[in-house]
Short mmCIF file of C-alpha atoms in Angstrom, two decimals:
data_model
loop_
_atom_site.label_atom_id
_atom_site.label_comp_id
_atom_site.label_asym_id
_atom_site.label_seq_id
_atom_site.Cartn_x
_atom_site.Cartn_y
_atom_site.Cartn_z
CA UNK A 1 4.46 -24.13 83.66
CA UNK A 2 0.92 -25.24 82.14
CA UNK A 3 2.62 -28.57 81.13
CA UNK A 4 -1.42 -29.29 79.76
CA UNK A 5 -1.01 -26.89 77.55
CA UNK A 6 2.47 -27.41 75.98
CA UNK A 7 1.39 -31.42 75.27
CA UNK A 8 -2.00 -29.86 73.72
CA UNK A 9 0.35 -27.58 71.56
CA UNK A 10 2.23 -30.54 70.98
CA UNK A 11 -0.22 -32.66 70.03
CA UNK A 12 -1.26 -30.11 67.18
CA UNK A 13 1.55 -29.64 65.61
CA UNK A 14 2.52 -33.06 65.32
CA UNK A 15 -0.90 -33.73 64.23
CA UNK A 16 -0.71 -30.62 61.50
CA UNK A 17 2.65 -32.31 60.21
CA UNK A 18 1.14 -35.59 59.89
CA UNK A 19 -1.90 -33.87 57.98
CA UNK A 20 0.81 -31.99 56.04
CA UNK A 21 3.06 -34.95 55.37
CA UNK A 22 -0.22 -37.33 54.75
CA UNK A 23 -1.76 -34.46 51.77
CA UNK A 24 1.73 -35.14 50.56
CA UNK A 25 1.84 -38.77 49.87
CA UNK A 26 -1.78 -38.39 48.83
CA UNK A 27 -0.65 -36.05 46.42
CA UNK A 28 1.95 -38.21 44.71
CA UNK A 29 0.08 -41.36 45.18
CA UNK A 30 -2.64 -39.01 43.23
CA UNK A 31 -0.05 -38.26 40.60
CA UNK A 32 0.82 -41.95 40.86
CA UNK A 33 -2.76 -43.05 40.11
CA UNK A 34 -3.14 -40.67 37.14
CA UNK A 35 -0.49 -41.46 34.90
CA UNK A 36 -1.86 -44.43 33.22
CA UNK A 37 0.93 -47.64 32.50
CA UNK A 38 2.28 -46.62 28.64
CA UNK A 39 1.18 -48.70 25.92
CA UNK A 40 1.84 -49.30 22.54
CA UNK A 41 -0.89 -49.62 20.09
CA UNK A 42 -1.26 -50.54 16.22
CA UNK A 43 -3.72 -48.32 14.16
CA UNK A 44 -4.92 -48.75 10.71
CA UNK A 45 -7.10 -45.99 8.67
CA UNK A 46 -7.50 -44.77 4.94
CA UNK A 47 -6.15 -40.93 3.93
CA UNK A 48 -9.60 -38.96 4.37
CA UNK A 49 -10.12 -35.64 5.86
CA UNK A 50 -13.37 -36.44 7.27
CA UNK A 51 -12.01 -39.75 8.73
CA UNK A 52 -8.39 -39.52 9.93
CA UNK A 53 -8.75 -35.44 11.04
CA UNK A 54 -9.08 -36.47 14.74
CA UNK A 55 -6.67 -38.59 14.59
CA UNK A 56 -3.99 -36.55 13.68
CA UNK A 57 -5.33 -33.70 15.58
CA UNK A 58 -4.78 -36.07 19.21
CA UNK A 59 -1.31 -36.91 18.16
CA UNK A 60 -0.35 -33.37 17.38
CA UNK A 61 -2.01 -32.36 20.66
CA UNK A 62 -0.27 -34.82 22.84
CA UNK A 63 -3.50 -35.88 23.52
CA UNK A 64 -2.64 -39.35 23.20
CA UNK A 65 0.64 -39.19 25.12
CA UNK A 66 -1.54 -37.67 27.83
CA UNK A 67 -3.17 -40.60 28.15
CA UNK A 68 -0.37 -42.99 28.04
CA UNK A 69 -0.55 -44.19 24.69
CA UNK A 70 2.28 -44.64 22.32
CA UNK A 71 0.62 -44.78 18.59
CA UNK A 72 2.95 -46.53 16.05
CA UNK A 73 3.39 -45.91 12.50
CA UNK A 74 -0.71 -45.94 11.23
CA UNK A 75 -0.99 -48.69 8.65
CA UNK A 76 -3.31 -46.55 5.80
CA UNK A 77 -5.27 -48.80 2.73
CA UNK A 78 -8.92 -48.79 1.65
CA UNK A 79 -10.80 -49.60 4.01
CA UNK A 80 -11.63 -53.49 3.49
CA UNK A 81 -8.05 -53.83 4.08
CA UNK A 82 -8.30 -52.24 7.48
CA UNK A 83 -10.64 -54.34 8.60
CA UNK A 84 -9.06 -57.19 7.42
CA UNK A 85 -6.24 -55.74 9.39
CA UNK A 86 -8.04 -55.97 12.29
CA UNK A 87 -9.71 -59.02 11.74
CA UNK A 88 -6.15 -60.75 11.35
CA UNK A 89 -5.13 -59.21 14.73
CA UNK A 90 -2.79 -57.02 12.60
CA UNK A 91 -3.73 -53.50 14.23
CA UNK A 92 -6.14 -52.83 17.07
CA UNK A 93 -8.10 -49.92 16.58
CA UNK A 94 -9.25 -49.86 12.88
CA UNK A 95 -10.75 -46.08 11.54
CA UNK A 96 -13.55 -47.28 9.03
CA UNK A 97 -16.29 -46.33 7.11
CA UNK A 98 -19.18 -47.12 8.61
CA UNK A 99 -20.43 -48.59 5.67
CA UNK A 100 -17.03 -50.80 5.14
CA UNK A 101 -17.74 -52.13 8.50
CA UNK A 102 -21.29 -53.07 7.86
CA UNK A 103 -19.45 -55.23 5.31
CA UNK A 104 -17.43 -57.25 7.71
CA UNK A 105 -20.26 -57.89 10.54
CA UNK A 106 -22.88 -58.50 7.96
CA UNK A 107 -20.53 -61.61 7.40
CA UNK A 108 -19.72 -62.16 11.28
CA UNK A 109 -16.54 -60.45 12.19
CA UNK A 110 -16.61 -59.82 15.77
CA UNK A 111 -15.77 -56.14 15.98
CA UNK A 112 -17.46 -53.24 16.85
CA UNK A 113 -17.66 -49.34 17.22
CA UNK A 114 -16.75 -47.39 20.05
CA UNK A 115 -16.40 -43.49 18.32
CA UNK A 116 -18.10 -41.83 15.82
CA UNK A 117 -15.92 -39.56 14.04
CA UNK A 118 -18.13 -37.62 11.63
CA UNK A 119 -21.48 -36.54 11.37
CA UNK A 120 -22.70 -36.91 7.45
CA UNK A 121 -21.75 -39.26 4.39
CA UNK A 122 -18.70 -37.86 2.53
CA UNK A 123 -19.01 -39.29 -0.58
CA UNK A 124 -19.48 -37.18 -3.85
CA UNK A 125 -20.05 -37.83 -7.29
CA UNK A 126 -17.27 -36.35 -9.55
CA UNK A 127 -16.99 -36.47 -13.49
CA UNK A 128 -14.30 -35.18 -15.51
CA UNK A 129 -14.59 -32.38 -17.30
CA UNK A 130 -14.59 -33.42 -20.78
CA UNK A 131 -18.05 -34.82 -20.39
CA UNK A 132 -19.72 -32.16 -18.28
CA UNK A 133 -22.60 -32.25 -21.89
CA UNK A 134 -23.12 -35.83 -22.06
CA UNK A 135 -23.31 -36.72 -18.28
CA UNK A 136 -25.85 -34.58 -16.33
CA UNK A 137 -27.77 -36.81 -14.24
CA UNK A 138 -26.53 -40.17 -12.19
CA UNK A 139 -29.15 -42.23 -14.54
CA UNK A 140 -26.60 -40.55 -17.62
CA UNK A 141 -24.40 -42.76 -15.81
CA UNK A 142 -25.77 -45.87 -17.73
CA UNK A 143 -22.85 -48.40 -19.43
CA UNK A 144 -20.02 -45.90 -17.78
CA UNK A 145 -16.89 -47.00 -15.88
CA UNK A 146 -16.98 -45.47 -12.41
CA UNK A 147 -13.72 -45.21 -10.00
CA UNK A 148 -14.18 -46.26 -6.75
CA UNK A 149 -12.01 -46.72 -3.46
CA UNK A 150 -12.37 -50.74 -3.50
CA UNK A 151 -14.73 -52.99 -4.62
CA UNK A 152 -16.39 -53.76 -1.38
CA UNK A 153 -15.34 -49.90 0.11
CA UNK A 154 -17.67 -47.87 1.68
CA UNK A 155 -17.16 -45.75 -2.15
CA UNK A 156 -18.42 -48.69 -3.17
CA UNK A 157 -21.62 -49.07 -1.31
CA UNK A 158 -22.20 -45.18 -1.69
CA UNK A 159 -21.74 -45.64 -5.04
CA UNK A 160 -24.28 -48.47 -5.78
CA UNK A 161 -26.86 -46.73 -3.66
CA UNK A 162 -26.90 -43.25 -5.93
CA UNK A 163 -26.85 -45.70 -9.01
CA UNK A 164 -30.38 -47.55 -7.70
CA UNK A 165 -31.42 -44.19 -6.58
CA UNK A 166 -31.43 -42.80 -9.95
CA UNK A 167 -33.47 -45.84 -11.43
CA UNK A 168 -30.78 -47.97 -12.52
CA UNK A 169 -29.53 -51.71 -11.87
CA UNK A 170 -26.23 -52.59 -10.50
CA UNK A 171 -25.06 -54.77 -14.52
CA UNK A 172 -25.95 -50.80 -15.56
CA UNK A 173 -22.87 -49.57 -14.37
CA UNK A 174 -19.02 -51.09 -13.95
CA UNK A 175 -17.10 -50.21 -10.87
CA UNK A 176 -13.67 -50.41 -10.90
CA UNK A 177 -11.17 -50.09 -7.52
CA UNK A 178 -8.56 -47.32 -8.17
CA UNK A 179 -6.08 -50.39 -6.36
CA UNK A 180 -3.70 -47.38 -4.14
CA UNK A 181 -5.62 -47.29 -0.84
CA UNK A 182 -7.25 -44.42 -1.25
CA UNK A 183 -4.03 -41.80 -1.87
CA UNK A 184 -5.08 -38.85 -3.19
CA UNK A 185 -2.31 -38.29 -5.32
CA UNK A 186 -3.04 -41.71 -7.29
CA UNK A 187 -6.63 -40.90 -7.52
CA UNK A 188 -6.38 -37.51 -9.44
CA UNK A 189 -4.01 -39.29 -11.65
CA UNK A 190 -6.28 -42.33 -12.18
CA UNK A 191 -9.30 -39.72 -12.52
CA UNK A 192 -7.27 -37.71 -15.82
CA UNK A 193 -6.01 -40.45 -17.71
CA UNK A 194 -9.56 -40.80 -19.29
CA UNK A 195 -10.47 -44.35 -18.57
CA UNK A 196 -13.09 -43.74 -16.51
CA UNK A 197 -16.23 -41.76 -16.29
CA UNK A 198 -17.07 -40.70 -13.15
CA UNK A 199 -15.56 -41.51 -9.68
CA UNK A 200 -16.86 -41.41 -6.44
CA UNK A 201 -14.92 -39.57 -4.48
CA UNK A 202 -14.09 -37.91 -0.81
CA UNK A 203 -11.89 -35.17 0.82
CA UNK A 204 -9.43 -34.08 -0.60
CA UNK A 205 -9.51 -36.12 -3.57
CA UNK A 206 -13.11 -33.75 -4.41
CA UNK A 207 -11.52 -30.49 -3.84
CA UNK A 208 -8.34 -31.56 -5.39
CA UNK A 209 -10.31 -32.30 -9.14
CA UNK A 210 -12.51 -29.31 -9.15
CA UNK A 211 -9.84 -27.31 -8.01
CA UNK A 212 -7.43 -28.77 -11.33
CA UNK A 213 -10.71 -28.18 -13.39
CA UNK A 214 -10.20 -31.92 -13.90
CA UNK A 215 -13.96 -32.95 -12.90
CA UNK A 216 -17.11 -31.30 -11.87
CA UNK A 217 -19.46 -32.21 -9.05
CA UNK A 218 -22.40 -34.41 -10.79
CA UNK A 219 -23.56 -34.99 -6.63
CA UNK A 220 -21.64 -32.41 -4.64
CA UNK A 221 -22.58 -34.47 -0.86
CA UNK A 222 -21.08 -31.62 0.58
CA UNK A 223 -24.03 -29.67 0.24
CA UNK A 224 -26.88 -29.88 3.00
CA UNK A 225 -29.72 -29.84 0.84
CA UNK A 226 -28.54 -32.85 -1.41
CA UNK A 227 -27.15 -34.62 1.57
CA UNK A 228 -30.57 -34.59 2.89
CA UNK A 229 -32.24 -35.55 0.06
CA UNK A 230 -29.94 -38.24 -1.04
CA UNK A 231 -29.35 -39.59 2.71
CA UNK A 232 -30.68 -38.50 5.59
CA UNK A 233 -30.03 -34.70 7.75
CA UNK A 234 -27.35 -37.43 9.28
CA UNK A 235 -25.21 -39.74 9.01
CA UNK A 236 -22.67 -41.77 11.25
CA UNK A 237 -20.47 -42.21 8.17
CA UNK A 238 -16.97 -42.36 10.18
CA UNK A 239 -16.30 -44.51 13.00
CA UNK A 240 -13.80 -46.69 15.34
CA UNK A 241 -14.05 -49.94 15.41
CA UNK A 242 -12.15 -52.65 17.51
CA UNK A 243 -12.09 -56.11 18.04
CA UNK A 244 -14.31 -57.62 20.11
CA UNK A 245 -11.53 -59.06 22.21
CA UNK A 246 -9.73 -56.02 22.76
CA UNK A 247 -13.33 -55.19 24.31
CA UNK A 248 -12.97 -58.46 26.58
CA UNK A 249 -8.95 -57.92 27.52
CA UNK A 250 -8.36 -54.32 27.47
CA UNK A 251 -11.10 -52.32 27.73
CA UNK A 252 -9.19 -49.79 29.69
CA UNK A 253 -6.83 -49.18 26.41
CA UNK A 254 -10.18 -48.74 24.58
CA UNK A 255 -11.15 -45.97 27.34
CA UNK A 256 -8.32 -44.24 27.09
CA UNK A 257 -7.80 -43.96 23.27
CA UNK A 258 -11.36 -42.73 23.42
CA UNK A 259 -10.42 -40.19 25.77
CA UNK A 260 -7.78 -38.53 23.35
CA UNK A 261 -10.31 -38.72 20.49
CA UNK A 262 -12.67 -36.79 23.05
CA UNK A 263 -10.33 -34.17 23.22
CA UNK A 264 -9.05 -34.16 19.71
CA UNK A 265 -13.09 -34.02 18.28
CA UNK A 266 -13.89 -30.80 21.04
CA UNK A 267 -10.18 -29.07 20.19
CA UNK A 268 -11.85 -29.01 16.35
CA UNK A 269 -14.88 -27.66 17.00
CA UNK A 270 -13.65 -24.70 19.46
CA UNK A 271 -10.92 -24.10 16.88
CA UNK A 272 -10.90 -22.07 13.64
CA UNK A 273 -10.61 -24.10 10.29
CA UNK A 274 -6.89 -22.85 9.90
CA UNK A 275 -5.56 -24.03 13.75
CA UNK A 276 -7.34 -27.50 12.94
CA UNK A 277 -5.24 -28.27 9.29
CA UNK A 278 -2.14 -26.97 11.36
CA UNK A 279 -2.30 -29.42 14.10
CA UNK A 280 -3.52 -32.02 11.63
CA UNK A 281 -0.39 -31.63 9.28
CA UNK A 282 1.59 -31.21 12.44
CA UNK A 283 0.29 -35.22 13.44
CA UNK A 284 1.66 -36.46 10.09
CA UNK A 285 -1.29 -35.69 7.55
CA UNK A 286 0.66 -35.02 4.75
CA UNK A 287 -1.34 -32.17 2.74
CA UNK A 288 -0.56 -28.35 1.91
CA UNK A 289 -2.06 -26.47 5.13
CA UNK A 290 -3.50 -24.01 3.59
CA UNK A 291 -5.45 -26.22 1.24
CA UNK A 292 -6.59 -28.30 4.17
CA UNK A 293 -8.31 -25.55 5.78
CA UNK A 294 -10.17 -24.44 3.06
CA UNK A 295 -11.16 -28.17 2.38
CA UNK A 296 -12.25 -27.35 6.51
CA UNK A 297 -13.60 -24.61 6.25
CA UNK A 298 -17.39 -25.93 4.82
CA UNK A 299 -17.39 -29.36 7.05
CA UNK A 300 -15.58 -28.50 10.16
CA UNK A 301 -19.00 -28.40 11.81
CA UNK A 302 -19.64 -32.61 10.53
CA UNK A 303 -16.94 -34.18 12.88
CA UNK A 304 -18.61 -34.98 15.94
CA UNK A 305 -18.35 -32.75 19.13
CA UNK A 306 -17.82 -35.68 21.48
CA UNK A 307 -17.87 -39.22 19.32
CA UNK A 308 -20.98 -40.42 20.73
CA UNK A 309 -22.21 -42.27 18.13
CA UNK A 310 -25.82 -41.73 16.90
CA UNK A 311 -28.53 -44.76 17.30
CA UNK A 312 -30.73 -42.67 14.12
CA UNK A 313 -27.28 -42.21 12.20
CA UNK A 314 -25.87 -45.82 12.52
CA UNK A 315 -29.74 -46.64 11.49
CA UNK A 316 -29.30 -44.47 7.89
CA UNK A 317 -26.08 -46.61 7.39
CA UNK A 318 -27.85 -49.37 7.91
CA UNK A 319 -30.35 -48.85 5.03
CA UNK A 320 -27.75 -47.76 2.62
CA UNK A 321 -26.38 -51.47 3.25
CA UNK A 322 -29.74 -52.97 2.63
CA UNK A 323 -30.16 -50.79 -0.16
CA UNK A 324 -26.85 -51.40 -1.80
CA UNK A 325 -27.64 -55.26 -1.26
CA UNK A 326 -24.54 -56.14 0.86
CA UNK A 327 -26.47 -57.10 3.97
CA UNK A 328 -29.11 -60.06 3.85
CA UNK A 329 -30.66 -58.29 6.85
CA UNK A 330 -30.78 -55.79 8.86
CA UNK A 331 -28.23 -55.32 11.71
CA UNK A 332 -29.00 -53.72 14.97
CA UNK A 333 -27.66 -51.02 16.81
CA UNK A 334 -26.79 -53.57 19.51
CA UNK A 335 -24.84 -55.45 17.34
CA UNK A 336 -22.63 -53.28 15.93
CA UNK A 337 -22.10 -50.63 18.38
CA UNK A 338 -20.63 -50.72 22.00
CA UNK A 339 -21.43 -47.26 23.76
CA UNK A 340 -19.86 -47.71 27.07
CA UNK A 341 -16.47 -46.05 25.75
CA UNK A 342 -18.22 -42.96 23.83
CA UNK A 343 -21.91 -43.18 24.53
CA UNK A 344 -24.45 -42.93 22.53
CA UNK A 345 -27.18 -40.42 21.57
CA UNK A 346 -30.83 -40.41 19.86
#
C-alpha cells in the first residue's frame, strides 16, 4: 500500500473541504457585510412632480429598504418650512428648491446638498382665464396680485426674477403665499376664486389649471426655448439637502439614501412615462395615474440620470438669487454643495 499516496489524497480533500467550508463562511460573512444596520430616518419635502418623483419612485421600488432604510411618514409644507424643519433638527434629509435653500445659507444655516433631483426650473407663469385680453406680457403684470408658494419660496424668488426681467420693480407687483404648503388641490381653488391675477405655479398645479380651462400659460417654463431664454439650457432647480452634522455623524446614512435615489433617478429614465406615475402613486404620491404620466410625459427627460449635481446649474441658481435680491453676495459652489455622496459634474 502507497501509504504516500493515501496521506497526499488525504491531504486534498481535507484541504478542498476547508476551501469549501471557508467560501462558505465567506459567503455569509459577505451577506453579513452587505446588509447595512436598519435605520430610521425623518424626511420633509413639498407635493411637486419635479421634486418628490424620485422619492416616491425609491420607496415603491424597495429601493430604500434595499439599503436599510426605514423612511417615516414625509413631513410635506412649502419649502421654507422644510428647511426650517431641518434647521430645527426636525427631519434629516430636507427635498428643497434650490432656490429655497439659497435662502437659508445666504443667512448661515449649515446645510448643504448632496443630490440633484431635476435638471431645469419648474416654475410657470399661469393667469386665469378671464383675463387672457388684458394680461399678455409679465410687464401687464403691473399693480396685480400674484399667488405664490410662500413668501420667501423658491415661487417666490422665480417669481420676482420674471417680474425684474420684464422691466418692472419689486413695489410693482404684490405677492401673496397661497398659506397650504403647496397642495395642489388648495391651489386650483385659491387660483378660481378671483382674488388674484396670476400665480406662479409648478407640476401638477400647471397642468391641473389649463387642463380646467381655469388659467392659461402667460410663461409656459416647460418649454425649452423659453426656459432658455428666461434661465439658462439648465438648471439645478431640485435638490437634497442635509444638515451639516448629519454630514459630520452619519455620513454613511447620507451614502446610502443617496444610493436609493441613484436607483430611483436611473429606474425613471429607462422607464416609460406610464411605469414611472405607477410606481410613484404606488410610493404614496397621491394623484390620478393616468394624469401623472401625461404631466411625465414632456419632462421625464429633466430629472437627473444619476443626481450629480451640476457646478454650471447650481451657478444659474445662484444668479437668480442675486437677481431676485435675496443674497447680499454670491455663494460658491463649495459652500453649498457637498459632492462626495452624488458627485458632481461641469
Amino acid at each position: 500500500m502507497n501509504h504516500t499516496k493515501t496521506w497526499n489524497r488525504a491531504v486534498r480533500t481535507l484541504a478542498g473541504a476547508a476551501t469549501a467550508i471557508g467560501l462558505g463562511l465567506f459567503t455569509l460573512a459577505s451577506a453579513w457585510a452587505q446588509k447595512p444596520e436598519p435605520v430610521t430616518i425623518r424626511w420633509g419635502g413639498t407635493p411637486s412632480v419635479e421634486l418628490e418623483t424620485p422619492f416616491y419612485v425609491a420607496v415603491a421600488k424597495g429601493y430604500f429598504e434595499e439599503e436599510g432604510i426605514k423612511v417615516g411618514s414625509p413631513m410635506m409644507g412649502p419649502g421654507p418650512r422644510v428647511r426650517e424643519a431641518l434647521a430645527a433638527g426636525d427631519i434629516d434629509f430636507a427635498d428643497v428648491g434650490t432656490l429655497t435653500y439659497i435662502v437659508g445659507r445666504g443667512k448661515g444655516l449649515p446645510q448643504k446638498l448632496v443630490f440633484e433631483y431635476y435638471t431645469r426650473e419648474i416654475f410657470s407663469i399661469l393667469v386665469p382665464a378671464k383675463l387672457k385680453n388684458e394680461i399678455k406680457t409679465v410687464a401687464d403684470l403691473k399693480g396685480r396680485k400674484v399667488l405664490v408658494n410662500a413668501l420667501g419660496a423658491a415661487s417666490h424668488v422665480a417669481g420676482l426674477s420674471f417680474v425684474r426681467r420684464s422691466g418692472l420693480k419689486d413695489t410693482d407687483v404684490s405677492f401673496v403665499g397661497v398659506g397650504a404648503g403647496g397642495d395642489p388641490a388648495t391651489w386650483v381653488a385659491t387660483m378660481e376664486t378671483g382674488k388674484f391675477d396670476a400665480g406662479i405655479t409648478w407640476e401638477p398645479t400647471t397642468t391641473l389649471l389649463i387642463d380646467r380651462n381655469s388659467a392659461f400659460a402667460l410663461v409656459d417654463i416647460r418649454d425649452p426655448a423659453t426656459h432658455e431664454k428666461l434661465i439658462a439650457k439648465n438648471a439645478s432647480s431640485m435638490t437634497l439637502a442635509v444638515s451639516e452634522t448629519l454630514i459630520a455623524q452619519r455620513p454613511e446614512v447620507i451614502q446610502r439614501v443617496v444610493r436609493a435615489l441613484k436607483k430611483a433617478t436611473a429606474f425613471i429614465q429607462k422607464n416609460s412615462p406610464a411605469e414611472v406615475a405607477k410606481a410613484t402613486v404606488a410610493g404614496g404620491f397621491k394623484m390620478d395615474e393616468a394624469l401623472l404620466a401625461r404631466i411625465l410625459q414632456p419632462i421625464k427627460g429633466n430629472f437627473s440620470a444619476d443626481g450629480r449635481i451640476s457646478r454650471s446649474g447650481i451657478e444659474v441658481e445662484v444668479e437668480l438669487g442675486l437677481a431676485a435680491k435675496i443674497l447680499d453676495k454670491k455663494l460658491r459652489f463649495e459652500d453649498m454643495v457637498d459632492p462626495k455622496f452624488a458627485g458632481s459634474k461641469d
